[in-house]
Amino acid sequence: MRVTFKRDWIHSWLLLLPAMVFLFAFTHIPAVTTFINSFYSTPRGRRPAKFIGLENYERLWDDPVFWKVMFNNLWFALGTIPLSIALSIAMALWVNDKLAGRSLVRMAYFTPTVLPLIAVANIWLFFYTPGFGLFDQVFGALFGWSSTNWLGDPATALNAVIVVTVWKEAGFFMIFYLAALQAIPVSLVEAARIEGASRWTIFWRITFPLLMPTTLFVSINAVINSFRLVDHIFILTDGGPDNASSLLLFYIYEVAFRFWETGYAATLTVALLLLLSALAIGQFFFFDRKVHYK
Amino acid sequence: MSWSGPTLDRVLNTAAAWTLALLWILPLAYAIWTAFHPAAYEARFVLTAPLTMDNFAKAWSAAPFARYFLNTFVLVSLILAGQFFLCTLAAYAFARFEFPGRSLLFSLVLLQLLVMPDILIVENYKTMRLLDLVDTIPAIALPYLASGFGIFLLRQTFMTIPKELDEAARIEGASFLGVLWRVYIPLAKPTYLAYGLVSVSHHWNNFLWPLIVTNSVDTRPVTVGLSIFSAIDSGVEWSVINAATLMTSGPLLIAFLLFQRQFVQSFMRAGIK
Amino acid sequence: MSDPLTGAHAGKAIRLENVSKLFGESRAVDDVSIEIPAGSFTVLLGPSGCGKSTTLRMIAGLEGTDEGRIFIGGDDVTGKPSSKRDISMVFQSYALFPHLSVAENIIFGLRVRKVDARERREKLARVADLLGLSELLERKPAQLSGGQQQRVALGRAIIGEKPVCLMDEPLSNLDAKLRHEMRVELRGLQQRLGFTMVYVTHDQVEAITMADQVVLLNAGRAEQAATPRDLYERPATPFAARFIGTPPMNLIPMSAIEPLQDMPTGLLLGVRPEALCLADDGGLSGTVRSVEYLGADTLADCEVSGSLFQVRLPGSRSVSTGEALRFTASTADLHVFDRLSGGRRDDLIPEIGSRLRPQ
Amino acid sequence: MSDPLTGAHAGKAIRLENVSKLFGESRAVDDVSIEIPAGSFTVLLGPSGCGKSTTLRMIAGLEGTDEGRIFIGGDDVTGKPSSKRDISMVFQSYALFPHLSVAENIIFGLRVRKVDARERREKLARVADLLGLSELLERKPAQLSGGQQQRVALGRAIIGEKPVCLMDEPLSNLDAKLRHEMRVELRGLQQRLGFTMVYVTHDQVEAITMADQVVLLNAGRAEQAATPRDLYERPATPFAARFIGTPPMNLIPMSAIEPLQDMPTGLLLGVRPEALCLADDGGLSGTVRSVEYLGADTLADCEVSGSLFQVRLPGSRSVSTGEALRFTASTADLHVFDRLSGGRRDDLIPEIGSRLRPQ
Amino acid sequence: VDLQFYFPVAVGGKAADTIQALTDEYVAANPDVKIDAVYAGSYQDTVAKAITASRGGNPPQLSVILSVDMFTLIDEDLIQPFDNYLTTDEDKAWVDGFYPAFMENSQTGGKTYGIPFQRSTPVLYWNKEAFKEAGLDPEVAPATWDEMVEFGKKLTKKDADGKVSQWGVRIPSSGFPYWLFQGLAIENSATLANAEGNKTNFDDPKVVEALQYLVDLSTKHEVMAPGIIEWGATPKAFFEGQTAMMWTSTGNLTNVRDNAPFDFGVAMLPSKETRGAPTGGGNFYLFKGASDEQNKAAVEFVQWITAPAQSAKWTIATGYVAPRAETWETETMKAYTADFAPALIARDQLAFAKAELSTYQNQRVTGIFNDALASVITGKKDAATALKEAQAQADGILSEYR
Ligand SMILES: Nc1ncnc2c1ncn2[C@@H]1O[C@H](COP(=O)(O)OP(=O)(O)OP(=O)(O)O)[C@@H](O)[C@H]1O
Ligand SMILES: Nc1ncnc2c1ncn2[C@@H]1O[C@H](COP(=O)(O)OP(=O)(O)OP(=O)(O)O)[C@@H](O)[C@H]1O
Ligand SMILES: [Mg+2]
Ligand SMILES: [Mg+2]
C-alpha cells in the first residue's frame, strides 16, 4: 500500500500544480505584497515609500470615514443577506412546485444574473429619480405620495442600493436552492404530511433544516458579495450623499484609485480581508452545529 | 406534492410568485421599452408610442461592437476553458486523494474566495507588464483562471459521486486521468453547466480590469464599449444605454432562454441513481 | 396494566369501493374493491408494478383517486388530505428525517400535534423500550444500521396510536436474517397493539407468514383476497397459483399429459413441487434434466413427455441429470384451472385424480 | 464454434498467503490463506462485517494488504494497481456509469484499452445476445429494472474475457424471483466461459446452490473451506453448523438432553430441523411452542425439557401450539461438536445415536 | 514615431469617433508618426488607467485628463511641463492664445503642464414656454441671485397637497457638487483654492454665504427640490418639465438642442457680486518616460489638434467650448454660432470664469469638500460648521505641500 500512497501523492500534487501556480501568481503573492505595503507610506513621485510601522493602522483607527463605511457595510450586509436568502428560498420553493407558468417565472428570477450591473444601475437610477422616475410615477398614481428623493437622501440612499443588490443576488442564489431541493427525497415530505404537519411546519421542521448546507454555502457567498458588489454604487450614488451609501470596497477603490494612497488602501484591504476571514470562519462555527451533512 | 385542488394556499402562492417575477423582470422590461422607443418616451409609457430602431443604430455606431463581441467571445471562452481545466484537476485532487498538505492547500484555495482580484489591480498590472502581456486577451483572463469558487464547487460535486464508479473504472483498466475523464467529468456535467453560466455572465460583464489592462480595439470586450454611454457629462440617455445593454447582454439572455430548460433539468438530474 | 400502548387503540376497518387511479392513459389501479377488517393484518401482494404502492398511497391520501371511494372506520375520506386521515405510515426507504435525532424522529408527529412535553417523554420512553431503541435515542439516523432504522420508522408510526398503520415494503432493504426477525417482531407488535395493518410487499414469504388476509394484485386488479392458507391451498387463478409458493406450482396444459389428452381443451393441471412424491411404479415417469442442491432439499426438473415438472426431493436423496424418476401426487394436491375463464375447476379434480392413479 | 466467448479464456488460480488487513486497530481480515483453483466458482460466505468485501477488494487491488501476499495465476500481484491485475469485477450496487448507455457501459473497458471499433462491435453483439440485452443497448441504466442492470454489470465484466471475475453480493438488490433466475444464469455463464469466479455473499442459499467451493469467513478468519455438500453435511464448527441451512441447525448442550446427561461436559448435539421426523413413539417428546406456516412447510418450535428444537413439517400437516409431538432422527443426521476446541467429535456419534434410538 | 494617447469620453459616443477621425487625419498627413488613440473610459477611469500603467512601467505619451488632476499628476511625478518643447517665440505666443480662464488650471509655478482641449463651463438653461406660462418674459433669464429666487417662485407649481409638478430651478449636486457650487462661490467673489494648489478657503464667510443661498433655494424659498439632486437625470428632468431652469455643463448643448420638446434659452449664471463660473473638463498632459522624439511629436500633435480647423470640428461635434479665441473666428464656427447662438454664451462667460477647484491630492480634498456640501444640502449640518471642518481636514492634508 505504501507504494500506491506515494503514487497518489505525486498525482495529486501534479494535479494541483497548474491551479496553484495561477493562485499564487495572481492572488497570494499580490495579497502578501499588499500586506507588506500596509506598513509603508504611499510612494509619491519624488518621495519613495518608507517604512512607517503601524502608522497606517493608527490612521485607520482614527478615520471617521472608515468607521462610517464600516457601519454602512454592516447595515448593507444585514439588509442584503437575510433578505436575498429568504427571497431565494421562496423563489426556489415556488419554481420547484407545480406552478402555472413555471419556466417564465424562473426565467424572470434569473434575469438579473445575466444583465451587467453597470448597465442595470442606470435603469435603477431612472426608477429612483424623483419626479418622473418610475417609483415616483407609480407611487404617486397609486398612493398619491409626493416625490421621494431615494438616492439623494442619506436616510434612504443605502437602502435603495440594498434593494438593487437583493434584486441582483436573489435569483443567483435561487439556483443553488433549487438544486438542493431536488435532492430532498419526496418521501420525507410525505412522511411529515402523514404525521399531520402543515406546509408551514414541513418547511420549518424539514425542508429548511435539510437546506442548511446550501444555506451555509450561499450565506458565505452572500457575505463575500456584500463586501464585493460595489459596481452599481458608482452610478447610483457615487457613495454619497456624504458617504451615506459608501461601502468598504468602494472606499478602498476611492482611496486607491482616486486618492492614489496605495499604502493606506493596502491597510484598508488588510482590514477587509481580516474581517471577511473572521466572518467566514465565524459562519462555519456558527452553522456547523446546525448543519446536517449527508 | 401532487394531490390537492386549487386551494387558497396555492392561489396565494402562485400570485406571490408571479408578483415577484414581475418585479424582477421590471428592469429588463424597461430596457426593452426604452430601447425601442424614441428618447421622449423614456419616462412616459403610452401604448401608442412610435417604435424605432434608431437607438440601436446609434449605440452600434458608437463603438466597434462587432469586434468587441468577438473579443468578449474569445475572452469568455478562454476563461471558461482555463477555469474548467484548472479547477477540474485541482478539484479531483482534493476530492479523491489523500496527500500531505491537503488541508493547507485547500484553505489557500478558499482564500481566493475572499481576496478579490479587483483589489489587486495594480499588482496584477505589474505582473502582466512583466510577462509582456499588456493589451492582450490572455492578460484579461489570467487572474481569473484559477477560481477558488470553481474548485470548491467541483470538489463538492466530485465527492458526491459514488466511489464504486471510480473503482469500477479502475478495474476496467482506466488510469487515474482516465477515470477523471470518463467518470467524474461526465457525471459532473450539471455542475459544469451551472458554473459555466455563472462564470460567463460574470466575465461577460466585467469592466474595470479589462479597461485598464487593454488599449486597443483588438482586445477590448463589449463592456468597454458599453461604458461609453454611462457616466456622461451630458446626462443619461436611457434609450441609447438600454439599446446598448440589450445588444451586449442579448446573447447571454438568449443563450439562457434557449438553455434554461436543459440547464434547470440537468440540475434536477444531478442526483445519481 | 397501565400501558396505554398495549391494546389501547382499536383498529378501524378500511373499505375501498371500485377505486381506480390513472397515470395519463394507463390504469395503475383498476376498479379495485377491498374490505379490510378492523384490527386485521392485511397484506397487499403482487409483482412489481401491479399497483400495490399506488393503492396504499391512495389509502394514505398521498395520491388522489380518479374513481371510487375510500372509507376508514366508516367515514368517507376520499377527499381528505393525509394529515386528516388519522393514519400512520412506514415507507420503504423509511423516510427518517436525517437531521433529527432518533428521539425527535419518533416524536415528530406528537410535536406537530402539540402534545405536551411530559406526555411525549413518557410515550417515547415506552416506545423506545418496546422496540429496544432506548440506547440509541440521541443518534442520527445515518449512524444506525438498517434494522435499527427500520425500528425507528416503526416507532414513529406506532407512537401516535393511530388506528391504521400503512407499510410499503418496509423490510425490503434488510438482509435475510434481519428480515426474518423483523417479520416476527412486526406481527407481534400488531397483534399486541391491535391496530389495522395494511402491508405492501412483493415477497410472498412475508405475505404468507404475517397476514391475516392477503390481497393479491395483478396489473392493477385485485386477483384474490384470502387467508394465506386458502391462497396456498386453493389459489383462485393460475396467476395466484404460480405467484404463491417457492418453487412455483407446476402448471401444465392437460393436452401435454398423455392420460389426460381427451379432457376438454384449455384446461391447466396444477401440482406443487413439494406435493409430488417419488413412486416405485405408476404415476408419471420422467427424466431428470437439471438438479439444484439446496442443502435441506434438492430440486429436480423432470421432463415428462415434453413438459417440465419441478419436483422437490429431500436434500439427502441425491439425484443426477439423466436419471429416470417416477412420481405421483394425491388427489387433494391437484389443482385444475380453466385457462379461458381463469377460474378453478374443482369439479374435474376427482376424475383427473383417478386417471393419474397408478393403474 | 467460432464464438470466442465460449470457453476461450481459461481461468487463473488465485492464492492468498497469510493475508491481513487492518483498519486502525481492528483486524478486518486476519491471517487468511485461501486457495482458489483455476476455473472454479468459489464463494466467500459469512455474516455481515466478517471481512468478505475486504478480502475481495484486496484481491482486486482496491485495498492494499497489510500483511501477506496475493498471487494470481502464479504471479505475485500484491503491489500492483487494479488496472494491471487483469481481472473484472461486479459491484453490489452494480456501479454502472449512469451517463453512459448500456452499450457504452459494456464496452467501457474495451474503449479504455483502445480495442478497435470493429472488434468492440462484434464482442458487444455477442455479449448482448448472450445476456439478452440486445434490445436495451441504447438505454441508460436508470431506465432498466434491477435485473437488467445486473445483466449489464455482468456484461461489462465478461466482455473483456478476463481470467478472473470478482463479484461482491451482486444479487442482493434483486427480489427473490429474480435472484433465483440470476443464480442459475450466473452459474451457467461461469461454467460455459471457464473463468475463475470469486463471489461474495452473506446468503447461504446462494453459496450452496452456486459454489464449487465455499470459503466460510467469521470475524476476519477463514472458518472452513469445502464443497457445499460437505459444508452442509459435515460442518467443521458450531459456527458453520448454524450458519449453513435455513432454518438453522438445532444445537443443544448435551447436558440439557436427558438421555445424554452423563456424556462429557462441553459437548453440543446438532440436528437439522429437516432431519427430525415425527415418530409415533420413542425418540424425544416435546410440546409445540410456536408455529410458522410457510406454505410448503410448517416450522414448529418444540420444547424438550427446557431446550427448544425447531422441527420442519410438511405444510399440509397442521399443528397448533400446545400440541405434544414425538420425533426422532437417524444417526447419520447427527452432529457433535466440542464447544471448547470448536471441532467435530464424530467419534461420539454412534454412541449418541444409539442412546437416542427409541428404546 | 509611435505615440500612445489616452482619452476619456464624457459626452456620448460621438466624441470617441471624432477623436479617432482627427487622429487618423493627422496620421495620414504625417506618415512618420503613428498615434494609437486609446479610449480609456470616463475621466475617472482614464486617470486610473494612466496611473496604473505608469506605475506598471508603461505610461502613455499623452493623455487627456481632468484639468484639476494637474497637481496630483505632478505629485505623482508622472507629467512634465510642455515648456521644454515650446521654445520658440511662436510657440510661446501659441500658449498665450488660450483663454486665460482655461490656463489658470493648466499652469503652476510658471510652467505649463496642461493644454486645454475638451473644456466646458456651466451655464443656465431655461424653458421659455414655462416662463411664458408663469407670466415671465420668455426671452429674459434671471441675472442675479435674487431674480433667480423671484422667478423660481413664480415657476414652481404646487398642487393642493403640496406636491410639486414643476420646480423653479435645478442645480444638481450628486457626485461632484463642488463644481456648480463653485459658480455660486465665484459669483460671491470667493476663491476656493490658491493658484499653488496648497491652500483652500472653504470656511471663507463668502463661501458660507453662497452655500447658505444654495440650501435656501430648497428650504427657505422652496424653488428647488430638496436633497441631493442627480446630475445624470437633470437634462431629462428639464425635458420632462420637472424644472423650468437648470444649471449644467455646456457639454449638454447638443443634447438639449436635440431633445428639448420646447423652446429654450441659455444664459450666463446669475450674479451676486459679480458674474462668474468655474471652468471644467480636460487638458492634454505630456507624460514622462518618453523619448525626446516622442515628446516632440506629441507636442506637435497637440498643437495641430487645437488649431482652429480641428478645434472647430471638435467643438461642433461635442459642444465643448473651443479654448482659443481664433477658433471662434473661423468660418465654420461663425456659421455654427449664427445658426445656434447659445453656443456663444459659454465663450462670453469665460471672461468671468475662474479656475476649477484644484489642489494637491485633489480628489481627496475635493472629496472632503463634496462631503461637506452634501451634509449641508441634506440638512445634516449647518453651512458654517461643515465648511469649517472641511477646511480643517484640507489643511491637514495640504500643509505638507506648503
Ligand atoms: N407518478 C407516476 N406517474 C406515472 N406512472 C406511475 C407513477 N407511479 C406509478 N406509476 C405506474 O403505475 C403502475 C403501478 O405502480 P406502483 O408503484 O403502484 O407499483 P408497485 O406495485 O408498488 O410496484 P413495486 O413493487 O415495483 O413498488 C406502474 O406501472 C408504474 O409505472
Ligand atoms: N474503510 C474502512 N475503514 C474502517 N473500517 C472498515 C472499512 N471497511 C471495512 N471496515 C471494517 O472491516 C470489517 C470488515 O468489513 P467488510 O466490508 O469486509 O465486511 P463484509 O463481510 O463485506 O460485510 P457485509 O456483508 O456487511 O458487506 C468491518 O468490521 C468493517 O466495519
Ligand atoms: Mg411499490
Ligand atoms: Mg461487504
Short mmCIF file of C-alpha atoms in Angstrom, two decimals, chain D residues 11 19 21 103 112 118 132 153 197 207 222 270 316 349:
data_model
loop_
_atom_site.label_atom_id
_atom_site.label_comp_id
_atom_site.label_asym_id
_atom_site.label_seq_id
_atom_site.Cartn_x
_atom_site.Cartn_y
_atom_site.Cartn_z
CA GLY D 11 -9.33 -19.07 -15.59
CA VAL D 19 -3.18 -12.03 4.22
CA LYS D 21 -5.82 -6.08 6.68
CA ALA D 103 -23.69 -0.46 -24.85
CA VAL D 112 -10.04 2.16 -22.30
CA ARG D 118 -14.99 -3.46 -35.29
CA GLY D 132 -30.49 -10.95 -23.64
CA ALA D 153 -22.84 -5.19 -14.99
CA MET D 197 -15.11 -16.74 -10.14
CA ALA D 207 -23.41 -20.07 -1.73
CA ALA D 222 -11.38 -18.38 7.41
CA GLY D 270 -26.57 -30.78 16.43
CA SER D 316 -50.17 -29.83 4.93
CA ILE D 349 -21.93 -40.08 17.10
#
